[in-house]
mmCIF file with all atom_site columns, C-alpha atoms in Angstrom:
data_model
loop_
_atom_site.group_PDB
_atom_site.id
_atom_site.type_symbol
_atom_site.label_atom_id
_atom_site.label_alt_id
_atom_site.label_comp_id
_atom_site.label_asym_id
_atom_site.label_entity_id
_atom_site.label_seq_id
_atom_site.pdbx_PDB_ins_code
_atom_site.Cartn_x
_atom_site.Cartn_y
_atom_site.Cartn_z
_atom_site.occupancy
_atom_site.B_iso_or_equiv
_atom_site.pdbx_formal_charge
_atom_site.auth_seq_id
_atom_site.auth_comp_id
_atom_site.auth_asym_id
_atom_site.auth_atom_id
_atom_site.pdbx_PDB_model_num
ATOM 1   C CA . UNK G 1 1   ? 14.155  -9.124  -24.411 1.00 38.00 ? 4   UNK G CA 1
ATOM 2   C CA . UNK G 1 2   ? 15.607  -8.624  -20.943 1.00 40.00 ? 5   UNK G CA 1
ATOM 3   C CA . UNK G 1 3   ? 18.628  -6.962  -20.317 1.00 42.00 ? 6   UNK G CA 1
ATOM 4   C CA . UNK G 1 4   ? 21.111  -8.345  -17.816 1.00 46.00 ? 7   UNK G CA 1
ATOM 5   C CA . UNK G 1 5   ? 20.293  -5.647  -15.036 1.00 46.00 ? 8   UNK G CA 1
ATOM 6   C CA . UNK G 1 6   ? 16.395  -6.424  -15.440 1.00 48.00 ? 9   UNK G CA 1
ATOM 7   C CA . UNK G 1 7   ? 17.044  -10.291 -15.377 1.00 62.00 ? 10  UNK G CA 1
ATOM 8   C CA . UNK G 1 8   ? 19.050  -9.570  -11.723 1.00 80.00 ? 11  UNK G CA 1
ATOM 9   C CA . UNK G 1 9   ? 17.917  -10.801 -8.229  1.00 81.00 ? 12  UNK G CA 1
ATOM 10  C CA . UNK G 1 10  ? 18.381  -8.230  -6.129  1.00 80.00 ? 13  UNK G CA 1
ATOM 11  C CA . UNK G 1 11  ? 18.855  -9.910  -2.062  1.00 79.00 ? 14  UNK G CA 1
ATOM 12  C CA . UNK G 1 12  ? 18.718  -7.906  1.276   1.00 72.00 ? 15  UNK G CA 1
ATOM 13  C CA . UNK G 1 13  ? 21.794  -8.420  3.385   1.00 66.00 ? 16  UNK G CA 1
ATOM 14  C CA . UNK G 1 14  ? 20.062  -7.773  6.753   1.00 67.00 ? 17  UNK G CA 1
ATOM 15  C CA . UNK G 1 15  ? 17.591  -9.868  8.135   1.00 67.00 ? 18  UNK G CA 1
ATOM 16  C CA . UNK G 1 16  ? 14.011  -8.846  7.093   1.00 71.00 ? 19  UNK G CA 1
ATOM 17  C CA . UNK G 1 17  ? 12.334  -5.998  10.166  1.00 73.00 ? 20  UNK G CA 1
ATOM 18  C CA . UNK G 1 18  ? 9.524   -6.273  12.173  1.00 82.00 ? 21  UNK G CA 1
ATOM 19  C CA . UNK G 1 19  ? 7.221   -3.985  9.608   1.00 86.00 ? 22  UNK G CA 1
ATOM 20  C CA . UNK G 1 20  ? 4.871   -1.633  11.541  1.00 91.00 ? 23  UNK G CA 1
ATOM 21  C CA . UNK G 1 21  ? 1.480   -2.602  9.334   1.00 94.00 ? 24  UNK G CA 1
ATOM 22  C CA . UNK G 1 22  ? -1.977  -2.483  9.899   1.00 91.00 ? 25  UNK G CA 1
ATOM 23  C CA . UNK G 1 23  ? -4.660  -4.374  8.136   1.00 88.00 ? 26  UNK G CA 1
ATOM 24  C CA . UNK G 1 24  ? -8.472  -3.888  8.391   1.00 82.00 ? 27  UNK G CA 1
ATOM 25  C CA . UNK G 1 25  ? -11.045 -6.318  8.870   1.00 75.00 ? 28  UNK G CA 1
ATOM 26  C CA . UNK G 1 26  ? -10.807 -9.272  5.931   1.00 64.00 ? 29  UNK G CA 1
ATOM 27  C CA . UNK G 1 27  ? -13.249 -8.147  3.287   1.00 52.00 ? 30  UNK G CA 1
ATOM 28  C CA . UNK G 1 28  ? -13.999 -11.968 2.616   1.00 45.00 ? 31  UNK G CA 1
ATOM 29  C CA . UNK G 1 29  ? -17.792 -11.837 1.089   1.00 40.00 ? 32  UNK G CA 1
ATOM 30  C CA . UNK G 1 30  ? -18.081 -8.125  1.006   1.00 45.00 ? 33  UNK G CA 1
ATOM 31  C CA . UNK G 1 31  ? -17.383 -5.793  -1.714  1.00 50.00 ? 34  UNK G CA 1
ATOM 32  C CA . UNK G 1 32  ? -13.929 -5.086  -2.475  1.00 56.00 ? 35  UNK G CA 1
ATOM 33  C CA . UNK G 1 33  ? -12.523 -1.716  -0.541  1.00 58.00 ? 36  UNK G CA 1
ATOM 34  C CA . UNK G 1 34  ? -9.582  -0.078  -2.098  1.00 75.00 ? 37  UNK G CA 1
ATOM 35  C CA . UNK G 1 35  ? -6.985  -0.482  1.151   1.00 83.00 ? 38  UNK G CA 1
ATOM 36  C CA . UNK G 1 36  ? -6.633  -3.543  2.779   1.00 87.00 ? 39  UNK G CA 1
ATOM 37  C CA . UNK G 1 37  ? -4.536  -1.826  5.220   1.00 88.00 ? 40  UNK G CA 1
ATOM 38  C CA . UNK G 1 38  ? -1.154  0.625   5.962   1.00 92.00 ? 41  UNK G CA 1
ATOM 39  C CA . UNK G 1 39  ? 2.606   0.130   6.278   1.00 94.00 ? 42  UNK G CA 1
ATOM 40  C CA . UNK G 1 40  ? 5.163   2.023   7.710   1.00 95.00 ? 43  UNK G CA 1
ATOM 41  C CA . UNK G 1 41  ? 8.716   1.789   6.491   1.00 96.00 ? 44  UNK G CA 1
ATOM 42  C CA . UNK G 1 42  ? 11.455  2.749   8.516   1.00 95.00 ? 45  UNK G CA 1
ATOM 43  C CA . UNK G 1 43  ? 13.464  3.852   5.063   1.00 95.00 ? 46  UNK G CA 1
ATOM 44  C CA . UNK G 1 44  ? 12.630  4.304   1.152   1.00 95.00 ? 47  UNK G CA 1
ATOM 45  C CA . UNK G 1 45  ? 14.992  1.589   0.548   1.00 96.00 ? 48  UNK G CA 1
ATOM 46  C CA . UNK G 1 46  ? 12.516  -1.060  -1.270  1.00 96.00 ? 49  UNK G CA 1
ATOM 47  C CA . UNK G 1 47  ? 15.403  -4.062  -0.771  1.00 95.00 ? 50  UNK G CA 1
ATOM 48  C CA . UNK G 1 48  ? 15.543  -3.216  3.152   1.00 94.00 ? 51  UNK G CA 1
ATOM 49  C CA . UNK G 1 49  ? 12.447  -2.711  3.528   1.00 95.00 ? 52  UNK G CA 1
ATOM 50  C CA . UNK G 1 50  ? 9.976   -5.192  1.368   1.00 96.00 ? 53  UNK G CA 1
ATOM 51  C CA . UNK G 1 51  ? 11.056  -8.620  2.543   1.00 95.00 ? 54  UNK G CA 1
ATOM 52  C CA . UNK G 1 52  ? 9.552   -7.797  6.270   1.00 94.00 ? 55  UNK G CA 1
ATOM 53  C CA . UNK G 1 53  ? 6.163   -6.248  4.511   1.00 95.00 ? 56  UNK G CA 1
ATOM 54  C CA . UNK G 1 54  ? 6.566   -9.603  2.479   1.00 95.00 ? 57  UNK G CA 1
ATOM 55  C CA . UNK G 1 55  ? 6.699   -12.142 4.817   1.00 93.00 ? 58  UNK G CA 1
ATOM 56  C CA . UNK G 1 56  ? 4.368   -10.141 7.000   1.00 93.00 ? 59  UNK G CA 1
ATOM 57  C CA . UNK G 1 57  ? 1.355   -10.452 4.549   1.00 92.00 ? 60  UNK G CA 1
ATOM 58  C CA . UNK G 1 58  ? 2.088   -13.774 3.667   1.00 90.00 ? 61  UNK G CA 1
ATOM 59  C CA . UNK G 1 59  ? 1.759   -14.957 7.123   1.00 85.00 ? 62  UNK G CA 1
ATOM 60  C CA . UNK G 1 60  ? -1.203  -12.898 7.727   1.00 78.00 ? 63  UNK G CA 1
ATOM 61  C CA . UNK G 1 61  ? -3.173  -14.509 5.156   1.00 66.00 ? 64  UNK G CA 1
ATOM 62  C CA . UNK G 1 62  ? -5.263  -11.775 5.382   1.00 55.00 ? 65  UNK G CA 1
ATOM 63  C CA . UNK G 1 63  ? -8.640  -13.254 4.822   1.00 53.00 ? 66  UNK G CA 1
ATOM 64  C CA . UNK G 1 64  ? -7.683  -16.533 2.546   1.00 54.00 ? 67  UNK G CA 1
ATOM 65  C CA . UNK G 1 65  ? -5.033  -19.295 2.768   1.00 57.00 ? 68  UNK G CA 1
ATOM 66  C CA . UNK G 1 66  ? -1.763  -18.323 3.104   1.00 71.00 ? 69  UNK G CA 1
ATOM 67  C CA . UNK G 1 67  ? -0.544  -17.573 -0.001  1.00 84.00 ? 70  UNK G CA 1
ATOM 68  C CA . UNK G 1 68  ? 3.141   -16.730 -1.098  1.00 92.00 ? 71  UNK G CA 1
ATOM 69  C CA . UNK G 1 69  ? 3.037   -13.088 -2.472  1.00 95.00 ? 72  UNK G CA 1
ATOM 70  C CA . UNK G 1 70  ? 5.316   -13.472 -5.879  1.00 96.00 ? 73  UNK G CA 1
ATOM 71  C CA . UNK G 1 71  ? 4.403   -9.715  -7.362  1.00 97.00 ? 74  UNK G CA 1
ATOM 72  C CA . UNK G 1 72  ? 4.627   -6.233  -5.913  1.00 98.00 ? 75  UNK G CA 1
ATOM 73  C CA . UNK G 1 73  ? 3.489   -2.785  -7.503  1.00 98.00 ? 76  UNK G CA 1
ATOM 74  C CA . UNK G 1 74  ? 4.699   0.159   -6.294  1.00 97.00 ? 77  UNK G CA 1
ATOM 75  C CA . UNK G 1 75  ? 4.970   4.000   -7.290  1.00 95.00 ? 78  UNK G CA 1
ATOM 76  C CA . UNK G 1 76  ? 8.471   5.111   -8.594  1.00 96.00 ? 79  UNK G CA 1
ATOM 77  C CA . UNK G 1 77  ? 8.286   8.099   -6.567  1.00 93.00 ? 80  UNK G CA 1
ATOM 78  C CA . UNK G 1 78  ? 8.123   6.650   -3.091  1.00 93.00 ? 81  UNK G CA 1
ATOM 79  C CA . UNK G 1 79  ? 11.547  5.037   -3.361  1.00 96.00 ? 82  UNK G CA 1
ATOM 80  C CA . UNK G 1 80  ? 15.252  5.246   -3.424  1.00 95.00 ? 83  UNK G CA 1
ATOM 81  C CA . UNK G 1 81  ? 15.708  2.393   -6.246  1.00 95.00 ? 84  UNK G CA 1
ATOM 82  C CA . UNK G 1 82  ? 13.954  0.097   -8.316  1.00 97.00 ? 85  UNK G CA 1
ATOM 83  C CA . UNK G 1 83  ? 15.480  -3.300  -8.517  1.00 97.00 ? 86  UNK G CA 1
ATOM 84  C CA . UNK G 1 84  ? 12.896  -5.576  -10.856 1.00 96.00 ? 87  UNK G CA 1
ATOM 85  C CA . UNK G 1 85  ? 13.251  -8.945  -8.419  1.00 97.00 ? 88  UNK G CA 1
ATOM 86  C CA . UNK G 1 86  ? 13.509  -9.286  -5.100  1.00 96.00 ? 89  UNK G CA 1
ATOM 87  C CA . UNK G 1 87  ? 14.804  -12.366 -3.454  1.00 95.00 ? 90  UNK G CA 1
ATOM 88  C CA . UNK G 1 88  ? 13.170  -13.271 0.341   1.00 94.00 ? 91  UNK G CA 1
ATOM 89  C CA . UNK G 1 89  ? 14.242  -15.223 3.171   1.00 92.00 ? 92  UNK G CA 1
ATOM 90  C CA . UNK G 1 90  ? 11.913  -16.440 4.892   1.00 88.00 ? 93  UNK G CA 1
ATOM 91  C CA . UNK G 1 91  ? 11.708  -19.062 7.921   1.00 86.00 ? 94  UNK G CA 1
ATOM 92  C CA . UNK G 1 92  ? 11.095  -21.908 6.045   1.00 85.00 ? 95  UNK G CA 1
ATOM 93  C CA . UNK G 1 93  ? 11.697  -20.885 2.288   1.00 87.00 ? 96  UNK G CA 1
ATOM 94  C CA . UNK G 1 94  ? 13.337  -18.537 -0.072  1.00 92.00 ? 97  UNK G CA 1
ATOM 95  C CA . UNK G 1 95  ? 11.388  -16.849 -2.887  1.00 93.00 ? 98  UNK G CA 1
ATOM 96  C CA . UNK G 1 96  ? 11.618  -14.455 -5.741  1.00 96.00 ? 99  UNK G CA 1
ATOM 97  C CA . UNK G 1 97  ? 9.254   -11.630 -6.043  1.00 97.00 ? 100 UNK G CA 1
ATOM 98  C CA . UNK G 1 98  ? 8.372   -9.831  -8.993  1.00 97.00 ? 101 UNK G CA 1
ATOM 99  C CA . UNK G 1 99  ? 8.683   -5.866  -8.251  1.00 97.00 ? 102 UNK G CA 1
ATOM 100 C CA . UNK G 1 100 ? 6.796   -3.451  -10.877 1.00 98.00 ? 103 UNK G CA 1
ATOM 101 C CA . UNK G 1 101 ? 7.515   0.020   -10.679 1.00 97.00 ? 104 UNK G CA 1
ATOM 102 C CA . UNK G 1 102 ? 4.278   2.675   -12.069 1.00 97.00 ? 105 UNK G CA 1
ATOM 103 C CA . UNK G 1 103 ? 4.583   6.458   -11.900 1.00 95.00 ? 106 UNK G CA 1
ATOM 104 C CA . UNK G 1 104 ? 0.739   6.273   -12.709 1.00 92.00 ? 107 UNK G CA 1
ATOM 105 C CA . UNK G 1 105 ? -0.074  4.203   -9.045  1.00 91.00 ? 108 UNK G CA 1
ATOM 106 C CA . UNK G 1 106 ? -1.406  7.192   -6.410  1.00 88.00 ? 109 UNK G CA 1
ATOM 107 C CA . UNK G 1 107 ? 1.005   8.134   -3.849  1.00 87.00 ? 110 UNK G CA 1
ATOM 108 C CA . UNK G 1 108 ? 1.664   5.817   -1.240  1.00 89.00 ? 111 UNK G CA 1
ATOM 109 C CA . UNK G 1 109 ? -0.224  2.786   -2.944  1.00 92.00 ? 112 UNK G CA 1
ATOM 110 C CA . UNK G 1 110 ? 1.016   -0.528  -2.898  1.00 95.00 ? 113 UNK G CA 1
ATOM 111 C CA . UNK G 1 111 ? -0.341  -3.665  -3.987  1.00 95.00 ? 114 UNK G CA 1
ATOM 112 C CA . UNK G 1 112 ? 0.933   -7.197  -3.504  1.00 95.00 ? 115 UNK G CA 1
ATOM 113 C CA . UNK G 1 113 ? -0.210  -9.855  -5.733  1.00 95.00 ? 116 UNK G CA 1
ATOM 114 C CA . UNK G 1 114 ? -0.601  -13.888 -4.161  1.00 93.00 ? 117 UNK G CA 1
ATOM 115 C CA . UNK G 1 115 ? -0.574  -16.841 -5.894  1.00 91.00 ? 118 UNK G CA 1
ATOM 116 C CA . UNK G 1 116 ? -3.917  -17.570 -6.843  1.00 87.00 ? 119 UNK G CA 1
ATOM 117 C CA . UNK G 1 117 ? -4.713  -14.008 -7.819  1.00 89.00 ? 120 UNK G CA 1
ATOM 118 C CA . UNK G 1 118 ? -5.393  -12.320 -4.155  1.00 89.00 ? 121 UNK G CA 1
ATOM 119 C CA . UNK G 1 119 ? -4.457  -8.434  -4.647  1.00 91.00 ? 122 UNK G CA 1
ATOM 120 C CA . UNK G 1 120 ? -3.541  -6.742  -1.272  1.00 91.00 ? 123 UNK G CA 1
ATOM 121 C CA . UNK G 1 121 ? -3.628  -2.837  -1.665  1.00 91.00 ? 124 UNK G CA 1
ATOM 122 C CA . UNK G 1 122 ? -1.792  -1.161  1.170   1.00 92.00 ? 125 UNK G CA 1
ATOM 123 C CA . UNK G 1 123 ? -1.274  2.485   1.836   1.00 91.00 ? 126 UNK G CA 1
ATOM 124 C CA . UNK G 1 124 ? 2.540   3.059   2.423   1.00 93.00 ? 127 UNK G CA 1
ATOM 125 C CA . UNK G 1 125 ? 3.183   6.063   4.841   1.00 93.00 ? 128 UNK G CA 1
ATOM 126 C CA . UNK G 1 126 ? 6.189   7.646   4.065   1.00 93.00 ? 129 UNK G CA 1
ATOM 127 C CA . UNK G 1 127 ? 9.140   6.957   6.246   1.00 93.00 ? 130 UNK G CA 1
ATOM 128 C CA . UNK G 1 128 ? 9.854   10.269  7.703   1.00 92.00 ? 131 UNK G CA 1
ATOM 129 C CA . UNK G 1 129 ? 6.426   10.891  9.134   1.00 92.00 ? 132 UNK G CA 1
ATOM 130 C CA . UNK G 1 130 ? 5.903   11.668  12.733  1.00 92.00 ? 133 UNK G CA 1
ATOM 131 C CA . UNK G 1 131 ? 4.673   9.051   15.058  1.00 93.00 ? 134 UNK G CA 1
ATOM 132 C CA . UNK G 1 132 ? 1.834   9.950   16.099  1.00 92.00 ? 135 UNK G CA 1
ATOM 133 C CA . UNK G 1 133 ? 0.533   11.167  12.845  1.00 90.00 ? 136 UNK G CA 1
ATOM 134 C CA . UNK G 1 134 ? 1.671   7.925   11.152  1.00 91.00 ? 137 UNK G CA 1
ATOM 135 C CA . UNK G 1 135 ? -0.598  5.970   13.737  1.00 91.00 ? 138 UNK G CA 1
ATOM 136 C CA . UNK G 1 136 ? -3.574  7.858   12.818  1.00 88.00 ? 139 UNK G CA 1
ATOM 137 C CA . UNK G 1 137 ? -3.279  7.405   9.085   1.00 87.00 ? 140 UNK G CA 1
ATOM 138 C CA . UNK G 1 138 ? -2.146  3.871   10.048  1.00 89.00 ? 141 UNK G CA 1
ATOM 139 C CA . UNK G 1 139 ? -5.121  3.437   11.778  1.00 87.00 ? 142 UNK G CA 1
ATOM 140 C CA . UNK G 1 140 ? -7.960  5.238   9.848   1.00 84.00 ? 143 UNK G CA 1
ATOM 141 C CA . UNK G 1 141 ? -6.485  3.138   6.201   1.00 83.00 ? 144 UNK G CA 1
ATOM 142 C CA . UNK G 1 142 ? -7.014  -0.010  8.323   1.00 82.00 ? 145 UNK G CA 1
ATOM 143 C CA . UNK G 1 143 ? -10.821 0.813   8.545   1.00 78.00 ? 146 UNK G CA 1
ATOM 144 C CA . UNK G 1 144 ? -11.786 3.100   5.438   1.00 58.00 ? 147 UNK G CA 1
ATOM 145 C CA . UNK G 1 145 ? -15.201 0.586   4.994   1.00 60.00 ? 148 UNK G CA 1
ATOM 146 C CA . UNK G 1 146 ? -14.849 1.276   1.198   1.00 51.00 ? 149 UNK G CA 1
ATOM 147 C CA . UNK G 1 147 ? -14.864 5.503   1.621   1.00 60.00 ? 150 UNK G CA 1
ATOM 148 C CA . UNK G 1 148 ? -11.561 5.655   0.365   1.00 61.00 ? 151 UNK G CA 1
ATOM 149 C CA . UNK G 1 149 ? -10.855 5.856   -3.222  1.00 59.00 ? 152 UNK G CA 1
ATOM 150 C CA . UNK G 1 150 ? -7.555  6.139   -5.271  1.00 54.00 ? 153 UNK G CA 1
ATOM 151 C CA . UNK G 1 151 ? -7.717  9.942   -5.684  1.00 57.00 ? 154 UNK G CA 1
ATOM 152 C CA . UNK G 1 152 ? -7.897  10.204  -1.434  1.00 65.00 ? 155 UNK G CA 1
ATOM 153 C CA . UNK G 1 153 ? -4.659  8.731   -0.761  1.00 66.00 ? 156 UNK G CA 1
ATOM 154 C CA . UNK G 1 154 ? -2.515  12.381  -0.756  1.00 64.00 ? 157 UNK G CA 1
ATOM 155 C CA . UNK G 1 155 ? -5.157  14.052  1.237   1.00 70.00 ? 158 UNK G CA 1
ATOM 156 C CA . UNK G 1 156 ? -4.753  11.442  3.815   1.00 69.00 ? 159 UNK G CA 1
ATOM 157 C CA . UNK G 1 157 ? -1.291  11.132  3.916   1.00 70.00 ? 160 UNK G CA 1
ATOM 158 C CA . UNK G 1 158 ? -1.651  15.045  4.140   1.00 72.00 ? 161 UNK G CA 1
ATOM 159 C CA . UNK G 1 159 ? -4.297  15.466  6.783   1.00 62.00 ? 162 UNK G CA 1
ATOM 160 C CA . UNK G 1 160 ? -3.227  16.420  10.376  1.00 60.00 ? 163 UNK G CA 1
ATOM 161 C CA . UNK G 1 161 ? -3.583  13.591  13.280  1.00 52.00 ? 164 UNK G CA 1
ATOM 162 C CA . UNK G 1 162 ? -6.497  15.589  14.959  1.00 52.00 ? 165 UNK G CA 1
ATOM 163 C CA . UNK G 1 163 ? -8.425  15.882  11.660  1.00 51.00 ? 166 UNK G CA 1
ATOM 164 C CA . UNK G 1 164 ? -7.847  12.140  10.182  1.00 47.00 ? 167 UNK G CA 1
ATOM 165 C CA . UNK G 1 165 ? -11.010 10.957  11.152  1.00 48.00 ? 168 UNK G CA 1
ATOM 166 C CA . UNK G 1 166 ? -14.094 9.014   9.432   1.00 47.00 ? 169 UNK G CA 1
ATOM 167 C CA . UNK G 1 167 ? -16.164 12.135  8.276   1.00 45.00 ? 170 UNK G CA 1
ATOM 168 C CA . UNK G 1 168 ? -12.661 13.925  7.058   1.00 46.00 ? 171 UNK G CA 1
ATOM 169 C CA . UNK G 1 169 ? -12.216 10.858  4.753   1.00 47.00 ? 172 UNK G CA 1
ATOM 170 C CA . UNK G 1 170 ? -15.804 10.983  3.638   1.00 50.00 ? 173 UNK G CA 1
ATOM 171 C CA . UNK G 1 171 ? -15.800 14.762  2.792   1.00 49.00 ? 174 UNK G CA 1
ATOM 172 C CA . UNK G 1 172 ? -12.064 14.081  0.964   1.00 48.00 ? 175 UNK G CA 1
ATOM 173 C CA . UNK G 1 173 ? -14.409 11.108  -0.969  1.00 47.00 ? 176 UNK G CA 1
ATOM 174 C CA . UNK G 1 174 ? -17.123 13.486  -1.883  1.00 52.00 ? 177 UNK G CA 1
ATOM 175 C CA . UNK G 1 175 ? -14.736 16.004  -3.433  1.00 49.00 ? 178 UNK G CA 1
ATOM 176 C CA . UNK G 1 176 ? -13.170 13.179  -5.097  1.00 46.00 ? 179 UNK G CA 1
ATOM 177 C CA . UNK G 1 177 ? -16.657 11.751  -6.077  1.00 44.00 ? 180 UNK G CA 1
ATOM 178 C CA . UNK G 1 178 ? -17.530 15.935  -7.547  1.00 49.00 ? 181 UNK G CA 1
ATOM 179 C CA . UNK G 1 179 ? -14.150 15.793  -9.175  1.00 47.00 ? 182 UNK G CA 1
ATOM 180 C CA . UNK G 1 180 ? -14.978 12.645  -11.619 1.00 48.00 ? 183 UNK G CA 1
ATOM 181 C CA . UNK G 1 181 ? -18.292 14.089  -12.248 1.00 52.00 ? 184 UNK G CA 1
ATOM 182 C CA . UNK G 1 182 ? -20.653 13.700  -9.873  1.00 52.00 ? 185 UNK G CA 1
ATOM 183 C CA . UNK G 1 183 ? -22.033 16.226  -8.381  1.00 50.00 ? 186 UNK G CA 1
ATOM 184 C CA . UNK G 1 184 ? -23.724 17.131  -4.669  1.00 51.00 ? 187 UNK G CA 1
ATOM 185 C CA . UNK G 1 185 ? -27.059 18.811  -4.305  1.00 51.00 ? 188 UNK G CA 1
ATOM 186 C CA . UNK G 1 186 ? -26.697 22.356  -3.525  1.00 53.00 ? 189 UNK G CA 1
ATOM 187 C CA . UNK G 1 187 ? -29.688 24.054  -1.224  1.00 54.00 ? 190 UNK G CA 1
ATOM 188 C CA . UNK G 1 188 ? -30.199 26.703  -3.052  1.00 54.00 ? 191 UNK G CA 1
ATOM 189 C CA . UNK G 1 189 ? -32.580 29.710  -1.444  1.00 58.00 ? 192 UNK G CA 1
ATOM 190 C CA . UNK G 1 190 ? -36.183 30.135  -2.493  1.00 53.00 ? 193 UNK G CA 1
#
């Protein structure tokens, strides 16, 4: 049974932000990457902060209809608090979304839920990150092409601008890949 705090809407009192997010190409007929894209908060503060990413995603559509998103997942660790609902203002509608908090979820996943079953897996950059770094990572999560796998996501949120590029993320895969039990040929000499 519920408590009264878990049975609580929790509502923003500012108007939902502009969020700074990045999707890559809809994976519509292709096989299933793990990031559909990257967000940027401006805070950890998951009531300021969500109802933007929300609505944002929800307009996008991202590769289907336009759904409404009515679940979130997100990792304890990245935030400030942890209400369990979250209600949304948007343009033509308000809406209650489900918020489920995991300290199993990598760092800096987060994965919305549609109606109908769509999952949208975002990496979240952490607020305080530099600009120009949080571009990069912004950019290269939009278009991983499937080479980024759950254990990546710290090593990418960790790798300098300069050095966030395609083969970084496939060498970080590969060490990922050796880590689970597979293993790379090694030339050995004759």
């Amino acid at each position: 049974m519920w408590s009264t705090t878990e049975r609580r809407t929790t509502i923003s009192l500012s108007a939902p932000s502009s969020p700074r997010l990045r999707f890559g190409p809809a994976s519509a007929g292709s096989a299933r990457t793990l990031l559909d894209g990257a967000w940027w908060p401006r805070s950890t503060d998951p009531v300021a902060e969500l109802p933007g990413l929300i609505l944002a995603v929800q307009e996008h559509g991202h590769g289907d209809a336009r759904r409404p998103v009515t679940h979130v997942m997100l990792r304890v660790g990245d935030w400030d608090s942890h209400p369990r609902r979250l209600r949304v203002d948007g343009p033509d509608n308000t809406q209650v979304v489900r918020l489920s908090w995991f300290d199993t979820l990598p760092v800096g996943l987060l994965t919305a839920i549609c109606a109908g079953g769509r999952r949208i897996d975002l990496l979240t950059v952490p607020a305080a990150t530099p600009h120009e770094r949080a571009q990069a990572v912004m950019e290269l999560a939009a278009r991983t092409d499937g080479f980024l796998h759950s254990p990546d996501l710290p090593a990418l949120l960790a790798t300098p601008p300069g050095r966030a590029n395609r083969s970084g993320m496939q060498a970080a895969s590969e060490n990922a890949w050796e880590s689970e039990g597979g293993r790379l040929r090694e030339n050995r000499p004759a």
